[in-house]
Coordinates of C-alpha atoms in Angstrom, one line a residue:
Chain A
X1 CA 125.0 117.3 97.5
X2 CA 126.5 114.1 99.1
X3 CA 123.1 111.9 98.0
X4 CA 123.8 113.6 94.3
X5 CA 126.9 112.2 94.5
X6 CA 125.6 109.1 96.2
X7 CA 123.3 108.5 93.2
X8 CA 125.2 109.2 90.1
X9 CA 128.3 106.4 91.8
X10 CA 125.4 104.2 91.9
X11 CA 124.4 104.8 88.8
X12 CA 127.6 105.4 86.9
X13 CA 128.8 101.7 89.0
X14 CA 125.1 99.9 87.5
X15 CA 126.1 101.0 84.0
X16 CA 129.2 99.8 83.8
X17 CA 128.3 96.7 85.6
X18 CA 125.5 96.0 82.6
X19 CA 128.4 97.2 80.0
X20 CA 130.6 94.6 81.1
X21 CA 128.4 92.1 81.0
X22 CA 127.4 92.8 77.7
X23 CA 130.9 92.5 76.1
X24 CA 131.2 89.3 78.3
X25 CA 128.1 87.8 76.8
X26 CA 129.4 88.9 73.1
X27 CA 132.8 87.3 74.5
X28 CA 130.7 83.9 75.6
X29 CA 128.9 83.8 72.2
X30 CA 131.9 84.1 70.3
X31 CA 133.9 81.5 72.1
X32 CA 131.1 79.0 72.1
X33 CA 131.7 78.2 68.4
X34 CA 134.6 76.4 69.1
X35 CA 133.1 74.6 71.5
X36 CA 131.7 72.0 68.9
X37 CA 134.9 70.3 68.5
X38 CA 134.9 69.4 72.2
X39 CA 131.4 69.2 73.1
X40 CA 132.3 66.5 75.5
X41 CA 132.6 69.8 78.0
X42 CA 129.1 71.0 77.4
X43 CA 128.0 67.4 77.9
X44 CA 130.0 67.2 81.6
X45 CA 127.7 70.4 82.0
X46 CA 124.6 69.7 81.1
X47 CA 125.1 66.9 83.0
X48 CA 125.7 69.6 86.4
X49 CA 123.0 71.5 85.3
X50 CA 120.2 69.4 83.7
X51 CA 120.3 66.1 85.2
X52 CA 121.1 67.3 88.7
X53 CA 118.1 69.9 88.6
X54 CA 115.6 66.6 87.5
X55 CA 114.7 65.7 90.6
X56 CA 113.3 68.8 92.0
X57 CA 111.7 70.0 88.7
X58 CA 109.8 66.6 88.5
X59 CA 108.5 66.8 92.0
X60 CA 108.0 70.6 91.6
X61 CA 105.9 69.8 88.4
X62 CA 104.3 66.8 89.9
X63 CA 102.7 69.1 93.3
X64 CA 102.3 72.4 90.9
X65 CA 99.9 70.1 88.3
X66 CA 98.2 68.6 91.5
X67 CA 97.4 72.2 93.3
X68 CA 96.5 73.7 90.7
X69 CA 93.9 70.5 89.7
X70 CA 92.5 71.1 93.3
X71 CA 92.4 74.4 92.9
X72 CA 90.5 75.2 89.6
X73 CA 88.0 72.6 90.4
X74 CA 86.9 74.7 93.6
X75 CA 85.9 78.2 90.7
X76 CA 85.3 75.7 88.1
X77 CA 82.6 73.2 89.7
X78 CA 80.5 76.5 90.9
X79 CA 80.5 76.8 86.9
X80 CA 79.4 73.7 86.4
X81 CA 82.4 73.7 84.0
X82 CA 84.5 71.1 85.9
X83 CA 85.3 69.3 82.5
X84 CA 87.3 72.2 81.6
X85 CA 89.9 71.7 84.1
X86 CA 92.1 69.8 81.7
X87 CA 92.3 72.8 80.0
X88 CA 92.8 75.3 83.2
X89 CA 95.8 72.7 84.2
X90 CA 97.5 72.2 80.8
X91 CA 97.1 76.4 79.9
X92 CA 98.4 77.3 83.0
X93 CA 101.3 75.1 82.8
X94 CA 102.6 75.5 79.4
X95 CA 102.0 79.2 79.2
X96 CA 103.6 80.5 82.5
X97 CA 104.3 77.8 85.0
X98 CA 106.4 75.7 83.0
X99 CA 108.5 77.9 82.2
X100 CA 108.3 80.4 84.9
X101 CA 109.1 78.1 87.8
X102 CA 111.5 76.1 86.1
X103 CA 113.4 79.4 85.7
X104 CA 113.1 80.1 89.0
X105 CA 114.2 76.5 90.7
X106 CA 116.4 76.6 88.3
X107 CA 118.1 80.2 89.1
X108 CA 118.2 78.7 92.9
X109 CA 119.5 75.2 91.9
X110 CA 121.9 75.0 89.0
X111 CA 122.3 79.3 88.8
X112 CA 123.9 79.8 92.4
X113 CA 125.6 76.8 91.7
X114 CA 127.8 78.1 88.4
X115 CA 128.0 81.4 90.5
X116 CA 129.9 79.6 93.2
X117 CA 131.8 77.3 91.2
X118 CA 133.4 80.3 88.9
X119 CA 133.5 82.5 91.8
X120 CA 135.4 80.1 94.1
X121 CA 137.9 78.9 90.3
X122 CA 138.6 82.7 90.4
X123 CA 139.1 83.0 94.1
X124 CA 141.5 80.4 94.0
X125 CA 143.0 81.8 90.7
X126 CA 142.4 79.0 88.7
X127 CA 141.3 81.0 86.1
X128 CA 144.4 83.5 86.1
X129 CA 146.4 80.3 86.3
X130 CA 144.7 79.1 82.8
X131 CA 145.4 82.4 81.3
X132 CA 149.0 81.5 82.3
X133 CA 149.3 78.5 80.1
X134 CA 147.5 80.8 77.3
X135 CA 144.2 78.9 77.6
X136 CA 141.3 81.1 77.3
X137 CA 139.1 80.7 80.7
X138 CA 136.0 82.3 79.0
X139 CA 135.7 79.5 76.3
X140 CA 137.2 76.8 78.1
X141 CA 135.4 77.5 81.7
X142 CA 132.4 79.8 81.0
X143 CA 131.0 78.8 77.9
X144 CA 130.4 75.4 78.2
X145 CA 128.4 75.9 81.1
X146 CA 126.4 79.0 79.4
X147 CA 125.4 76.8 76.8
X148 CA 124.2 73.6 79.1
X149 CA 121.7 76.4 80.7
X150 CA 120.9 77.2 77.6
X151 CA 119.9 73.6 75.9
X152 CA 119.2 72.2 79.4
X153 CA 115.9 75.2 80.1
X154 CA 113.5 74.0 77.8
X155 CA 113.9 70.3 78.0
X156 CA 113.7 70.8 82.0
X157 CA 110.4 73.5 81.2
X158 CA 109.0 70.9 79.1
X159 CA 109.3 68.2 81.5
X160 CA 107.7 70.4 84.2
X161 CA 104.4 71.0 82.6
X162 CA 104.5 67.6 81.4
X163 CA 104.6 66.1 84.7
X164 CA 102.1 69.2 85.8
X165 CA 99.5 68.2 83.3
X166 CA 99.9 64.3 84.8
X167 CA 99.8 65.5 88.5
X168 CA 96.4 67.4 87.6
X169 CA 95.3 64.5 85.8
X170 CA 95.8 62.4 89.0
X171 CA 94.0 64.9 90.9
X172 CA 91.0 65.2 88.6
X173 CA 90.0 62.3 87.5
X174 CA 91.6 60.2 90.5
X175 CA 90.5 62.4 93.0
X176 CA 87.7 64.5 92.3
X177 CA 86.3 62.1 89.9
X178 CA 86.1 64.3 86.7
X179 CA 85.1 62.6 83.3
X180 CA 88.8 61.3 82.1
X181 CA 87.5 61.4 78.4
X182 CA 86.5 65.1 79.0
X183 CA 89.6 66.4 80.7
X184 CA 92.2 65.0 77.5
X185 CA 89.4 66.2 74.9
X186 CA 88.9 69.3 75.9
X187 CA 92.7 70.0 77.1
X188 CA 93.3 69.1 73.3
X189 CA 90.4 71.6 71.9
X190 CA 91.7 74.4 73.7
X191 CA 95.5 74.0 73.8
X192 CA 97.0 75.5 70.3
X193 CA 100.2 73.5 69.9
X194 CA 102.2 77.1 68.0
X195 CA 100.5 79.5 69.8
X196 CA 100.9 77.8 73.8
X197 CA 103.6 75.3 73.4
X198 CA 105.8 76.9 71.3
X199 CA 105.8 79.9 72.7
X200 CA 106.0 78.6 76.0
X201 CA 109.6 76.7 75.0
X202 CA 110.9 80.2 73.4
X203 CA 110.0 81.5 76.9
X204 CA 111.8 79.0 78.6
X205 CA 114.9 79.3 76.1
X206 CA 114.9 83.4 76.4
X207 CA 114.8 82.6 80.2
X208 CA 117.4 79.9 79.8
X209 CA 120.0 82.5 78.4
X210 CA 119.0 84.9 81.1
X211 CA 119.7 83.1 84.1
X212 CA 123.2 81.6 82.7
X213 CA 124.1 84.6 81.1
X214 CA 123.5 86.2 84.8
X215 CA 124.7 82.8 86.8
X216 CA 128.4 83.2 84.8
X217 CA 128.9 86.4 84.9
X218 CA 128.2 86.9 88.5
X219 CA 130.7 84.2 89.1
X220 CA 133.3 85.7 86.9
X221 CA 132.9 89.1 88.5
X222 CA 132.8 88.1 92.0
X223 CA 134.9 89.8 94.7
X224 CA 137.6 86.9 94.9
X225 CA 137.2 86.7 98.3
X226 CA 135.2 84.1 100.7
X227 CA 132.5 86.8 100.9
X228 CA 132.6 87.9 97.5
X229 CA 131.5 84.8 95.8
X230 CA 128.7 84.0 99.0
X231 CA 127.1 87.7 97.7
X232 CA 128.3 87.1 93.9
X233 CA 125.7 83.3 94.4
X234 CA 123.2 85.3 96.4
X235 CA 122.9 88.5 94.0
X236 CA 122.5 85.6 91.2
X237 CA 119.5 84.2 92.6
X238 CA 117.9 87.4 93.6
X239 CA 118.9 89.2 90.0
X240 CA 118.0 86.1 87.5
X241 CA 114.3 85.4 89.9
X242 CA 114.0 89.0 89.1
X243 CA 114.9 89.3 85.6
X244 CA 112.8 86.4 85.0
X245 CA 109.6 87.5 86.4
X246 CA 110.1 90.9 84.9
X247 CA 110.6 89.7 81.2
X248 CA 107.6 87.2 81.8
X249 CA 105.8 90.3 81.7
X250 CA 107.3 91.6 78.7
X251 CA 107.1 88.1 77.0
X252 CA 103.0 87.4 78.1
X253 CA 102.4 91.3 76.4
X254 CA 103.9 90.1 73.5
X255 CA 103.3 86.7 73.2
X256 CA 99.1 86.4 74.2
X257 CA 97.9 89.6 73.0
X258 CA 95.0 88.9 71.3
X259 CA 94.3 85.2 72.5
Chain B
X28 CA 133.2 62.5 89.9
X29 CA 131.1 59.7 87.5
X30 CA 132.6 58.5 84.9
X31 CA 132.6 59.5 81.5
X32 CA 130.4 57.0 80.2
X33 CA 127.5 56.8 82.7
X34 CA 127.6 60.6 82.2
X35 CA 127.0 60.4 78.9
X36 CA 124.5 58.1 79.5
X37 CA 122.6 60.4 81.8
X38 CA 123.2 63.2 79.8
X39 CA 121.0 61.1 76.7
X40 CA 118.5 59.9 78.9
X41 CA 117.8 63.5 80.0
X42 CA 117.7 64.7 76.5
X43 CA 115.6 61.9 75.3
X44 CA 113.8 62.9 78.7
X45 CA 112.8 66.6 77.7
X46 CA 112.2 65.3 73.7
X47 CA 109.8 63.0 74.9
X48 CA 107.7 65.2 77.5
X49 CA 107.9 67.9 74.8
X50 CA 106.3 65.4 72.2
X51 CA 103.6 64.6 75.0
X52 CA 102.9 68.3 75.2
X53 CA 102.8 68.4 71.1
X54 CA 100.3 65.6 70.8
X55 CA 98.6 64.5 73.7
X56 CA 98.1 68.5 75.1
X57 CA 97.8 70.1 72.3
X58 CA 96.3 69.4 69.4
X59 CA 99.2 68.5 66.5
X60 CA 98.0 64.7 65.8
X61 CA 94.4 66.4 64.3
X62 CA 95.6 67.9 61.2
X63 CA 93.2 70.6 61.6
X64 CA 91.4 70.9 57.7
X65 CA 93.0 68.3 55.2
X66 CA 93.1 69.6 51.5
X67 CA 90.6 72.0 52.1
X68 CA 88.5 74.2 50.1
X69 CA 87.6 78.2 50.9
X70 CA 83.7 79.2 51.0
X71 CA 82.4 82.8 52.0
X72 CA 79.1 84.2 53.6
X73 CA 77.8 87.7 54.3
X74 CA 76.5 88.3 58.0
X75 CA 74.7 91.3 58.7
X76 CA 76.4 91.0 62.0
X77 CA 79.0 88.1 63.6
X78 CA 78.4 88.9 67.0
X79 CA 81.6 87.6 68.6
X80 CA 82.7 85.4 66.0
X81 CA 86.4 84.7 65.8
X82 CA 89.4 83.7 63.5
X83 CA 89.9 79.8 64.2
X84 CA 85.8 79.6 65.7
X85 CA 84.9 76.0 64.1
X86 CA 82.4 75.6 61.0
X87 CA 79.8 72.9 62.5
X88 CA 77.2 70.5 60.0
X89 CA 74.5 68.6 62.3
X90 CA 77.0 69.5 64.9
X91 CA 80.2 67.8 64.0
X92 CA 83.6 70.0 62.9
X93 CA 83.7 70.5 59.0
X94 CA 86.3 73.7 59.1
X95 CA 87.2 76.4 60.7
X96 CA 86.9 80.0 59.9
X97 CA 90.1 81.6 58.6
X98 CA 89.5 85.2 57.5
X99 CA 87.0 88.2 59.0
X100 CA 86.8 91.3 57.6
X101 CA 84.5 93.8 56.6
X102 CA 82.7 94.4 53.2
X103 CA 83.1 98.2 52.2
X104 CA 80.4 98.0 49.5
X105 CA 77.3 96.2 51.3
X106 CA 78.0 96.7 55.1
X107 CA 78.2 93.2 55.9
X108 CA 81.3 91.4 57.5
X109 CA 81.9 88.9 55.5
X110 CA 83.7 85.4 56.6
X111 CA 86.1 83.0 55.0
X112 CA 85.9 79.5 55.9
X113 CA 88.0 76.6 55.3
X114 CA 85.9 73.8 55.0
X115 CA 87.8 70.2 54.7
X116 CA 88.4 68.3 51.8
X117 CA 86.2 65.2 52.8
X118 CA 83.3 67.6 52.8
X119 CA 82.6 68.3 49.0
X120 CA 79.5 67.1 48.9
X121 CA 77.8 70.3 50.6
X122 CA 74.7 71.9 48.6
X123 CA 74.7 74.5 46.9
X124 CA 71.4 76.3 48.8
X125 CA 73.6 75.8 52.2
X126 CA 72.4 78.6 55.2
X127 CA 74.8 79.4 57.2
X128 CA 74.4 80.7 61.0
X129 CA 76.2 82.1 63.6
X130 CA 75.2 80.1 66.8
X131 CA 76.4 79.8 70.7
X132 CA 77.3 77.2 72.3
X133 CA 75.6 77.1 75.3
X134 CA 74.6 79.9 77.0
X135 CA 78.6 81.1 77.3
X136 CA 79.6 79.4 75.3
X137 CA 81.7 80.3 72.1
X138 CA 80.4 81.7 69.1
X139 CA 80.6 79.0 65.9
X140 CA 79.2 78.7 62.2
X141 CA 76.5 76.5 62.1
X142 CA 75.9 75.2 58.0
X143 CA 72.2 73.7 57.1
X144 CA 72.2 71.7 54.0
X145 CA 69.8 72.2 51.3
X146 CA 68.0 70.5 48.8
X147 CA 70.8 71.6 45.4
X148 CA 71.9 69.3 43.1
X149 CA 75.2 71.9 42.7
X150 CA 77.7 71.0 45.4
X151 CA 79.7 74.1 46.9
X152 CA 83.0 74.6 45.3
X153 CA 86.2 76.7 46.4
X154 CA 85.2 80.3 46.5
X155 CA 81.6 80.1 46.0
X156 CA 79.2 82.2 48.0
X157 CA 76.9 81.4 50.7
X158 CA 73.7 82.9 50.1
X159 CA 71.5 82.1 53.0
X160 CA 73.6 83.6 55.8
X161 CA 72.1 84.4 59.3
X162 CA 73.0 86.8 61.8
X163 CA 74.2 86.3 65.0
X164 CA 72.0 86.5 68.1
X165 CA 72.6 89.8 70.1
X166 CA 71.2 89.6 73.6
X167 CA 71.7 93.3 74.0
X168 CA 69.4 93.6 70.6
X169 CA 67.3 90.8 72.0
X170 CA 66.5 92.6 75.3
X171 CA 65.5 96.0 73.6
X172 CA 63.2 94.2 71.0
X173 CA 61.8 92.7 74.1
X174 CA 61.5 96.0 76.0
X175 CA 60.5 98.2 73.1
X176 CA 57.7 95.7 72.3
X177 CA 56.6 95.3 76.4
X178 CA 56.5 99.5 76.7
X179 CA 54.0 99.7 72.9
X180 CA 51.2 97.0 74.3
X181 CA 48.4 99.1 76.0
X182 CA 48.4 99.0 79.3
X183 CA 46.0 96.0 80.6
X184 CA 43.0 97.4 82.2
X185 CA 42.3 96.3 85.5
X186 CA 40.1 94.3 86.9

């Protein structure tokens, strides 16, 4: 009888958990249209968010173009297809890559970030301490920093698989020494710019919500204790890596059904 | 903390950053810059069978891209799939007497509509009918011909 009871806490507590956070992302929408009459707060965010994730994307993109180069051309030259590997890269990239490990870095970069930055303002009742003076935290605090994942996802997708495709092309034809001429032409035969490309930024936008939406909220609902918000940033990266593989799923099915 | 200006700054360049790479994606990766068919003009051929003929497969003349295929579907009345292509508008000049095949490219390759020009005066207009279509190669078929053929010969008598 005790795991019955065991299970239905659990699941009563994982319900409510979800509930709240839907009301608090209804809340976050709602409050963000204010937010363009002082968008000089988003801009301090994307700044925490997009600018200070750069580095690592770029690098991240630059070594997953460059494995993945070296790696198709070991199945592809068997083949005798090696010219195709502009298009293995650049597909791989755009599709899933891109946005999949930018989510991901991401999610361990700038989400666990947010998480502890809210989680520590509410620890320290910073927050409770704007409700005080009748500001309201949720647009002034949370918002702004929703919405710099949000813009910040794709730009930082698209720079990911565009440094990818230039790290495979440094591979390829620097390296292995296939036809430059080949890899661009037949990259640009095979890639479909609203079939791969854009879906691949709605991906990175429907994961860009995700992992914010799940970064705040994390950080608002942390325990406000020391501990709290160190498991409040861990569930955040473990939750939004989750979430973001599992809808990649969802989004693939949906997306490249027939192509 | 920076300051508000050089944050601003950064913020731009990192938005003229992801702008840019995501214009790089649009026309160096994929294919935006060729406007696929300019002004084109819709022609239609019967195949007794398209083998593995696709929506988008390119429409090929001596081997360069005049179209693409935009529509498959399949005739009710003759049993014969029938296929819509969108050939460009530099192309008008296309006899009337055109064949049209389904070919490979490569032994794996993709499956494509290969146009032979004729000897007409009449140039193909939009909606007009190709005539002289042919079939698609099946190797399946191609193999049982083979077989069926091999197993009717008389034996060779031995010497």
């Amino acid at each position: 009888m005790n795991l019955f009871a065991y299970l239905g806490a659990w699941a009563m507590g994982t319900f409510e958990r979800v509930g709240r956070a839907s009301l608090f992302l209804y809340e976050i929408v709602a409050g963000s249209g204010q937010l363009f009459r002082r968008f000089t707060l988003v801009i301090q965010q994307v700044y925490a968010v997009g600018v200070l994730t750069l580095l690592i994307i770029m690098v991240s993109g630059l070594f997953v173009g460059m494995v993945l180069g070296l790696q198709g051309y070991n199945t592809l030259v068997k083949f005798g297809a090696e010219e195709s590997l502009g298009l293995l890269v650049s597909l791989s990239l755009v599709r899933e890559l891109g946005p999949v490990v930018t989510a991901l870095l991401f999610a361990g970069r700038a989400g666990s970030a947010l998480t502890a930055e809210i989680g520590l303002m509410k620890a320290t009742e910073q927050l409770a301490g704007m409700e005080m003076m009748a500001v309201n935290p949720v647009t002034r605090v949370i918002a702004p920093r929703f919405l710099a994942g949000v813009i910040a996802m794709p730009l930082l997708a698209a720079m990911f698989s565009a440094v990818g495709v230039l790290g495979g092309h440094l591979v390829s034809v620097g390296l292995l020494g296939v036809d430059a001429g080949s890899f661009w032409s037949q990259m640009q035969s095979g890639v479909d710019f609203y079939d791969d490309i854009l879906n691949g930024v709605i991906k990175s936008a429907v994961f860009g919500v995700v992992v914010s939406w799940i970064a705040v909220f994390e950080g608002y609902d942390a325990v406000p204790t020391s501990e709290g918000v160190s498991r409040a940033t861990n569930r955040t990266v473990v939750y939004s890596s989750l979430a973001v593989l599992g809808l990649d799923f969802v989004l693939t099915a949906l997306m490249f059904k027939g192509v | 903390m920076v300051g508000k200006k050089t944050l601003e700054i950064w913020v731009g360049i990192f938005v003229a950053a992801g702008i840019a790479a995501l214009a790089m994606l649009a026309f160096r990766v994929g294919n935006l810059t060729a406007a696929d068919v300019v002004d084109g003009y819709k022609v239609r051929a019967y195949f007794e069978n398209i083998g593995g003929l696709k929506v988008k497969s390119p429409v090929t003349m001596a081997g360069v891209r005049v179209g693409r295929v935009t529509e498959i579907f399949f005739d009710n009345e003759s049993y014969r799939a029938v296929v819509v292509m969108n050939i460009d508008g530099r192309y008008r000049k296309i006899p009337k007497d055109t064949g049209a095949s389904i070919n490979t490219s490569g032994l794996l390759g993709e499956q494509y509509v290969g146009l032979d020009p004729g000897g007409d005066e009449e140039y193909l207009r939009d909606g007009d009918k190709i005539t002289l279509a042919q079939s698609a190669i099946v190797l399946e078929k191609l193999v049982s011909h083979f077989l069926f053929s091999q197993a009717e010969k008389p034996p060779q008598p031995k010497k």
